[in-house]
Amino acid sequence: MNIASLERRTAAVSGFVESLQEPRTPYISPKRFSAALGVQVASLAGLAGVHRNTLRNPASERLQDKLREMVRVISAAAALTGDVSKAIFWYRNEPIADYDHKTAAELVAEGHADAIMAHLRDLENGASG
């Protein structure tokens, strides 16, 4: 990969992360993140692995921790593919054979973000998946 390609990928991921910020706050906006994922805000709770009432307090540390895990995985996938849209599609829809054919979204909701990050590192290093 050349430097220009790497810079474009980094800019795409950075732009994605910046687009999720709640205006004038230091946290991820559930509304903006649900829009980026193409789901209703109420569905975001299930994807984040939190109770739907948790979304009533967007600054909740538990909610923000879960959203950051999701962003971390999607950002890593976007850095690998070079396309945030493809990364989001993969995150929500692609079954992963090594993990009982669950999607990355299902695994992150279950608390397995680190396993997905390891899977992405394996893919980056040439493992088939």
Short mmCIF file of N, CA and C in Angstrom, two decimals:
data_model
loop_
_atom_site.label_atom_id
_atom_site.label_comp_id
_atom_site.label_asym_id
_atom_site.label_seq_id
_atom_site.Cartn_x
_atom_site.Cartn_y
_atom_site.Cartn_z
N MET A 1 0.85 -1.17 0.00
CA MET A 1 0.00 0.00 0.00
C MET A 1 0.89 1.24 0.00
N ASN A 2 0.56 2.18 -0.87
CA ASN A 2 1.38 3.38 -0.93
C ASN A 2 0.90 4.42 0.08
N ILE A 3 1.71 5.44 0.28
CA ILE A 3 1.44 6.47 1.29
C ILE A 3 0.12 7.20 1.00
N ALA A 4 -0.14 7.55 -0.26
CA ALA A 4 -1.36 8.28 -0.60
C ALA A 4 -2.60 7.44 -0.28
N SER A 5 -2.55 6.16 -0.57
CA SER A 5 -3.67 5.27 -0.27
C SER A 5 -3.90 5.17 1.24
N LEU A 6 -2.83 5.06 1.98
CA LEU A 6 -2.92 5.00 3.44
C LEU A 6 -3.50 6.30 4.00
N GLU A 7 -3.09 7.43 3.46
CA GLU A 7 -3.61 8.72 3.91
C GLU A 7 -5.10 8.85 3.63
N ARG A 8 -5.55 8.36 2.46
CA ARG A 8 -6.98 8.41 2.12
C ARG A 8 -7.78 7.55 3.09
N ARG A 9 -7.27 6.37 3.40
CA ARG A 9 -7.97 5.48 4.33
C ARG A 9 -8.05 6.10 5.72
N THR A 10 -6.97 6.69 6.17
CA THR A 10 -6.94 7.33 7.48
C THR A 10 -7.92 8.50 7.52
N ALA A 11 -7.97 9.29 6.46
CA ALA A 11 -8.89 10.43 6.40
C ALA A 11 -10.33 9.96 6.41
N ALA A 12 -10.63 8.87 5.70
CA ALA A 12 -12.01 8.35 5.66
C ALA A 12 -12.45 7.90 7.05
N VAL A 13 -11.58 7.20 7.74
CA VAL A 13 -11.91 6.72 9.09
C VAL A 13 -12.05 7.91 10.04
N SER A 14 -11.15 8.86 9.95
CA SER A 14 -11.20 10.03 10.82
C SER A 14 -12.48 10.82 10.58
N GLY A 15 -12.87 10.99 9.33
CA GLY A 15 -14.09 11.70 9.00
C GLY A 15 -15.32 10.97 9.54
N PHE A 16 -15.31 9.66 9.47
CA PHE A 16 -16.40 8.86 10.01
C PHE A 16 -16.53 9.08 11.51
N VAL A 17 -15.44 8.98 12.22
CA VAL A 17 -15.46 9.14 13.68
C VAL A 17 -15.91 10.55 14.05
N GLU A 18 -15.38 11.56 13.36
CA GLU A 18 -15.77 12.94 13.64
C GLU A 18 -17.26 13.17 13.39
N SER A 19 -17.82 12.50 12.40
CA SER A 19 -19.23 12.69 12.06
C SER A 19 -20.17 12.15 13.15
N LEU A 20 -19.64 11.35 14.06
CA LEU A 20 -20.46 10.76 15.11
C LEU A 20 -20.55 11.60 16.37
N GLN A 21 -19.76 12.66 16.45
CA GLN A 21 -19.71 13.47 17.67
C GLN A 21 -21.00 14.25 17.87
N GLU A 22 -21.53 14.16 19.08
CA GLU A 22 -22.66 15.01 19.47
C GLU A 22 -22.13 16.44 19.54
N PRO A 23 -22.81 17.40 18.88
CA PRO A 23 -22.31 18.78 18.88
C PRO A 23 -22.06 19.31 20.29
N ARG A 24 -20.93 19.96 20.42
CA ARG A 24 -20.52 20.62 21.67
C ARG A 24 -20.43 19.67 22.87
N THR A 25 -20.16 18.40 22.60
CA THR A 25 -19.96 17.43 23.68
C THR A 25 -18.75 16.56 23.33
N PRO A 26 -18.22 15.85 24.30
CA PRO A 26 -17.09 14.96 24.03
C PRO A 26 -17.53 13.51 23.78
N TYR A 27 -18.81 13.28 23.43
CA TYR A 27 -19.23 11.89 23.28
C TYR A 27 -19.89 11.59 21.95
N ILE A 28 -20.04 10.30 21.68
CA ILE A 28 -20.64 9.81 20.45
C ILE A 28 -22.15 9.97 20.54
N SER A 29 -22.73 10.52 19.51
CA SER A 29 -24.17 10.73 19.46
C SER A 29 -24.88 9.44 19.05
N PRO A 30 -25.74 8.89 19.90
CA PRO A 30 -26.50 7.70 19.50
C PRO A 30 -27.32 7.95 18.23
N LYS A 31 -27.88 9.15 18.10
CA LYS A 31 -28.69 9.48 16.93
C LYS A 31 -27.84 9.45 15.65
N ARG A 32 -26.67 10.09 15.70
CA ARG A 32 -25.79 10.13 14.52
C ARG A 32 -25.24 8.74 14.20
N PHE A 33 -24.90 7.98 15.26
CA PHE A 33 -24.34 6.66 15.03
C PHE A 33 -25.39 5.73 14.45
N SER A 34 -26.63 5.81 14.94
CA SER A 34 -27.68 4.96 14.38
C SER A 34 -27.92 5.30 12.91
N ALA A 35 -27.87 6.58 12.57
CA ALA A 35 -28.02 6.99 11.17
C ALA A 35 -26.89 6.41 10.31
N ALA A 36 -25.67 6.46 10.83
CA ALA A 36 -24.52 5.92 10.08
C ALA A 36 -24.66 4.42 9.86
N LEU A 37 -25.24 3.73 10.83
CA LEU A 37 -25.43 2.28 10.72
C LEU A 37 -26.67 1.91 9.93
N GLY A 38 -27.55 2.89 9.70
CA GLY A 38 -28.77 2.62 8.96
C GLY A 38 -29.83 1.91 9.79
N VAL A 39 -29.87 2.23 11.08
CA VAL A 39 -30.86 1.61 11.97
C VAL A 39 -31.59 2.70 12.76
N GLN A 40 -32.74 2.33 13.30
CA GLN A 40 -33.46 3.23 14.19
C GLN A 40 -32.66 3.38 15.48
N VAL A 41 -32.81 4.51 16.14
CA VAL A 41 -32.10 4.75 17.40
C VAL A 41 -32.43 3.64 18.40
N ALA A 42 -33.70 3.21 18.45
CA ALA A 42 -34.11 2.16 19.38
C ALA A 42 -33.37 0.85 19.11
N SER A 43 -33.06 0.58 17.84
CA SER A 43 -32.34 -0.65 17.50
C SER A 43 -30.87 -0.59 17.90
N LEU A 44 -30.35 0.62 18.06
CA LEU A 44 -28.95 0.79 18.44
C LEU A 44 -28.67 0.15 19.79
N ALA A 45 -29.63 0.18 20.70
CA ALA A 45 -29.44 -0.43 22.02
C ALA A 45 -29.10 -1.90 21.88
N GLY A 46 -29.83 -2.61 21.04
CA GLY A 46 -29.55 -4.03 20.83
C GLY A 46 -28.18 -4.26 20.21
N LEU A 47 -27.82 -3.43 19.24
CA LEU A 47 -26.50 -3.56 18.62
C LEU A 47 -25.38 -3.25 19.60
N ALA A 48 -25.66 -2.34 20.53
CA ALA A 48 -24.64 -1.96 21.52
C ALA A 48 -24.62 -2.92 22.71
N GLY A 49 -25.65 -3.75 22.82
CA GLY A 49 -25.70 -4.68 23.95
C GLY A 49 -26.08 -4.00 25.26
N VAL A 50 -26.91 -2.94 25.16
CA VAL A 50 -27.38 -2.24 26.35
C VAL A 50 -28.90 -2.20 26.34
N HIS A 51 -29.49 -1.96 27.49
CA HIS A 51 -30.93 -1.83 27.59
C HIS A 51 -31.37 -0.57 26.85
N ARG A 52 -32.55 -0.61 26.24
CA ARG A 52 -33.01 0.55 25.45
C ARG A 52 -33.13 1.82 26.28
N ASN A 53 -33.41 1.69 27.58
CA ASN A 53 -33.51 2.88 28.43
C ASN A 53 -32.16 3.57 28.61
N THR A 54 -31.08 2.85 28.39
CA THR A 54 -29.74 3.43 28.52
C THR A 54 -29.56 4.56 27.51
N LEU A 55 -30.25 4.49 26.37
CA LEU A 55 -30.14 5.52 25.34
C LEU A 55 -30.71 6.86 25.79
N ARG A 56 -31.51 6.85 26.85
CA ARG A 56 -32.08 8.10 27.35
C ARG A 56 -31.01 9.03 27.92
N ASN A 57 -29.87 8.46 28.28
CA ASN A 57 -28.77 9.24 28.81
C ASN A 57 -27.56 9.05 27.89
N PRO A 58 -27.47 9.82 26.80
CA PRO A 58 -26.39 9.62 25.84
C PRO A 58 -24.99 9.74 26.44
N ALA A 59 -24.86 10.46 27.55
CA ALA A 59 -23.55 10.62 28.18
C ALA A 59 -23.19 9.47 29.10
N SER A 60 -24.08 8.48 29.23
CA SER A 60 -23.83 7.32 30.08
C SER A 60 -22.49 6.68 29.73
N GLU A 61 -21.66 6.48 30.73
CA GLU A 61 -20.33 5.90 30.49
C GLU A 61 -20.46 4.50 29.91
N ARG A 62 -21.44 3.72 30.39
CA ARG A 62 -21.66 2.36 29.86
C ARG A 62 -22.01 2.42 28.38
N LEU A 63 -22.93 3.30 28.02
CA LEU A 63 -23.32 3.44 26.62
C LEU A 63 -22.13 3.90 25.78
N GLN A 64 -21.43 4.92 26.25
CA GLN A 64 -20.29 5.43 25.49
C GLN A 64 -19.20 4.37 25.32
N ASP A 65 -18.96 3.56 26.34
CA ASP A 65 -17.98 2.46 26.23
C ASP A 65 -18.39 1.50 25.11
N LYS A 66 -19.66 1.15 25.07
CA LYS A 66 -20.15 0.22 24.04
C LYS A 66 -20.06 0.85 22.65
N LEU A 67 -20.45 2.10 22.55
CA LEU A 67 -20.37 2.78 21.25
C LEU A 67 -18.93 2.90 20.78
N ARG A 68 -18.02 3.18 21.71
CA ARG A 68 -16.60 3.26 21.34
C ARG A 68 -16.08 1.91 20.85
N GLU A 69 -16.52 0.82 21.46
CA GLU A 69 -16.12 -0.51 20.98
C GLU A 69 -16.59 -0.72 19.55
N MET A 70 -17.84 -0.35 19.29
CA MET A 70 -18.39 -0.50 17.95
C MET A 70 -17.60 0.34 16.95
N VAL A 71 -17.32 1.58 17.30
CA VAL A 71 -16.56 2.48 16.43
C VAL A 71 -15.15 1.92 16.19
N ARG A 72 -14.54 1.38 17.22
CA ARG A 72 -13.19 0.82 17.09
C ARG A 72 -13.17 -0.31 16.06
N VAL A 73 -14.15 -1.20 16.12
CA VAL A 73 -14.19 -2.33 15.18
C VAL A 73 -14.50 -1.84 13.77
N ILE A 74 -15.48 -0.96 13.63
CA ILE A 74 -15.83 -0.45 12.30
C ILE A 74 -14.65 0.33 11.71
N SER A 75 -13.98 1.12 12.52
CA SER A 75 -12.82 1.88 12.05
C SER A 75 -11.70 0.96 11.59
N ALA A 76 -11.45 -0.10 12.32
CA ALA A 76 -10.41 -1.06 11.93
C ALA A 76 -10.79 -1.74 10.61
N ALA A 77 -12.06 -2.10 10.47
CA ALA A 77 -12.51 -2.72 9.23
C ALA A 77 -12.42 -1.72 8.07
N ALA A 78 -12.75 -0.46 8.33
CA ALA A 78 -12.65 0.57 7.30
C ALA A 78 -11.21 0.81 6.89
N ALA A 79 -10.30 0.79 7.84
CA ALA A 79 -8.88 0.95 7.52
C ALA A 79 -8.41 -0.22 6.65
N LEU A 80 -8.96 -1.40 6.87
CA LEU A 80 -8.58 -2.58 6.10
C LEU A 80 -9.17 -2.54 4.69
N THR A 81 -10.44 -2.14 4.58
CA THR A 81 -11.11 -2.13 3.28
C THR A 81 -10.92 -0.83 2.51
N GLY A 82 -10.65 0.26 3.25
CA GLY A 82 -10.53 1.56 2.62
C GLY A 82 -11.87 2.23 2.37
N ASP A 83 -12.94 1.68 2.95
CA ASP A 83 -14.28 2.21 2.67
C ASP A 83 -15.16 2.02 3.90
N VAL A 84 -15.61 3.12 4.48
CA VAL A 84 -16.44 3.06 5.69
C VAL A 84 -17.76 2.34 5.41
N SER A 85 -18.38 2.60 4.26
CA SER A 85 -19.66 1.95 3.92
C SER A 85 -19.51 0.44 3.85
N LYS A 86 -18.45 -0.02 3.23
CA LYS A 86 -18.19 -1.47 3.15
C LYS A 86 -17.95 -2.04 4.54
N ALA A 87 -17.23 -1.29 5.37
CA ALA A 87 -16.95 -1.75 6.73
C ALA A 87 -18.23 -1.88 7.55
N ILE A 88 -19.13 -0.92 7.41
CA ILE A 88 -20.40 -0.98 8.13
C ILE A 88 -21.24 -2.15 7.63
N PHE A 89 -21.27 -2.35 6.31
CA PHE A 89 -22.01 -3.48 5.77
C PHE A 89 -21.44 -4.78 6.32
N TRP A 90 -20.12 -4.93 6.30
CA TRP A 90 -19.48 -6.12 6.84
C TRP A 90 -19.83 -6.30 8.31
N TYR A 91 -19.72 -5.25 9.08
CA TYR A 91 -19.98 -5.28 10.52
C TYR A 91 -21.37 -5.81 10.82
N ARG A 92 -22.35 -5.36 10.08
CA ARG A 92 -23.74 -5.72 10.36
C ARG A 92 -24.18 -7.02 9.72
N ASN A 93 -23.57 -7.44 8.61
CA ASN A 93 -24.14 -8.51 7.79
C ASN A 93 -23.29 -9.74 7.53
N GLU A 94 -21.99 -9.61 7.58
CA GLU A 94 -21.12 -10.72 7.16
C GLU A 94 -20.93 -11.74 8.29
N PRO A 95 -21.41 -12.97 8.09
CA PRO A 95 -21.16 -14.00 9.11
C PRO A 95 -19.68 -14.40 9.11
N ILE A 96 -19.14 -14.59 10.30
CA ILE A 96 -17.73 -14.95 10.45
C ILE A 96 -17.65 -16.42 10.85
N ALA A 97 -17.14 -17.24 9.95
CA ALA A 97 -17.12 -18.69 10.14
C ALA A 97 -16.43 -19.09 11.45
N ASP A 98 -15.32 -18.45 11.77
CA ASP A 98 -14.57 -18.81 12.97
C ASP A 98 -15.32 -18.52 14.27
N TYR A 99 -16.40 -17.75 14.17
CA TYR A 99 -17.17 -17.37 15.37
C TYR A 99 -18.62 -17.80 15.22
N ASP A 100 -18.80 -19.08 14.87
CA ASP A 100 -20.14 -19.68 14.80
C ASP A 100 -21.05 -18.93 13.85
N HIS A 101 -20.48 -18.35 12.81
CA HIS A 101 -21.21 -17.62 11.77
C HIS A 101 -22.02 -16.45 12.31
N LYS A 102 -21.55 -15.85 13.39
CA LYS A 102 -22.16 -14.64 13.91
C LYS A 102 -21.51 -13.46 13.21
N THR A 103 -22.22 -12.33 13.18
CA THR A 103 -21.66 -11.12 12.59
C THR A 103 -20.80 -10.40 13.63
N ALA A 104 -19.99 -9.48 13.14
CA ALA A 104 -19.20 -8.67 14.07
C ALA A 104 -20.12 -7.91 15.01
N ALA A 105 -21.25 -7.41 14.51
CA ALA A 105 -22.19 -6.67 15.35
C ALA A 105 -22.71 -7.55 16.49
N GLU A 106 -23.05 -8.78 16.18
CA GLU A 106 -23.54 -9.69 17.23
C GLU A 106 -22.45 -9.97 18.25
N LEU A 107 -21.25 -10.19 17.78
CA LEU A 107 -20.14 -10.50 18.68
C LEU A 107 -19.76 -9.32 19.57
N VAL A 108 -19.77 -8.12 19.01
CA VAL A 108 -19.46 -6.94 19.81
C VAL A 108 -20.54 -6.74 20.87
N ALA A 109 -21.81 -6.92 20.49
CA ALA A 109 -22.91 -6.79 21.45
C ALA A 109 -22.76 -7.78 22.60
N GLU A 110 -22.18 -8.94 22.30
CA GLU A 110 -21.96 -9.97 23.33
C GLU A 110 -20.68 -9.72 24.14
N GLY A 111 -19.95 -8.67 23.80
CA GLY A 111 -18.75 -8.34 24.55
C GLY A 111 -17.46 -8.91 23.99
N HIS A 112 -17.45 -9.26 22.71
CA HIS A 112 -16.28 -9.89 22.10
C HIS A 112 -15.56 -8.99 21.09
N ALA A 113 -15.51 -7.71 21.37
CA ALA A 113 -14.85 -6.77 20.45
C ALA A 113 -13.38 -7.12 20.26
N ASP A 114 -12.70 -7.54 21.32
CA ASP A 114 -11.27 -7.87 21.18
C ASP A 114 -11.06 -9.06 20.25
N ALA A 115 -11.98 -10.02 20.26
CA ALA A 115 -11.87 -11.17 19.36
C ALA A 115 -12.02 -10.72 17.91
N ILE A 116 -12.92 -9.79 17.67
CA ILE A 116 -13.12 -9.28 16.30
C ILE A 116 -11.90 -8.48 15.86
N MET A 117 -11.32 -7.71 16.78
CA MET A 117 -10.10 -6.98 16.44
C MET A 117 -8.97 -7.95 16.08
N ALA A 118 -8.86 -9.05 16.81
CA ALA A 118 -7.85 -10.07 16.49
C ALA A 118 -8.13 -10.68 15.12
N HIS A 119 -9.39 -10.92 14.82
CA HIS A 119 -9.79 -11.46 13.51
C HIS A 119 -9.38 -10.48 12.40
N LEU A 120 -9.63 -9.20 12.60
CA LEU A 120 -9.26 -8.20 11.59
C LEU A 120 -7.75 -8.12 11.42
N ARG A 121 -7.00 -8.24 12.52
CA ARG A 121 -5.53 -8.26 12.40
C ARG A 121 -5.08 -9.48 11.61
N ASP A 122 -5.71 -10.62 11.84
CA ASP A 122 -5.38 -11.83 11.07
C ASP A 122 -5.64 -11.61 9.58
N LEU A 123 -6.78 -10.99 9.25
CA LEU A 123 -7.10 -10.71 7.86
C LEU A 123 -6.07 -9.76 7.25
N GLU A 124 -5.70 -8.75 8.00
CA GLU A 124 -4.72 -7.78 7.53
C GLU A 124 -3.36 -8.45 7.27
N ASN A 125 -3.05 -9.45 8.07
CA ASN A 125 -1.78 -10.15 7.93
C ASN A 125 -1.83 -11.32 6.95
N GLY A 126 -2.97 -11.44 6.25
CA GLY A 126 -3.04 -12.42 5.18
C GLY A 126 -3.78 -13.70 5.46
N ALA A 127 -4.40 -13.84 6.62
CA ALA A 127 -5.19 -15.04 6.89
C ALA A 127 -6.47 -14.97 6.07
N SER A 128 -6.98 -16.13 5.69
CA SER A 128 -8.24 -16.13 4.94
C SER A 128 -9.39 -16.17 5.92
N GLY A 129 -10.51 -15.54 5.59
CA GLY A 129 -11.60 -15.48 6.53
C GLY A 129 -12.93 -15.38 5.93
#
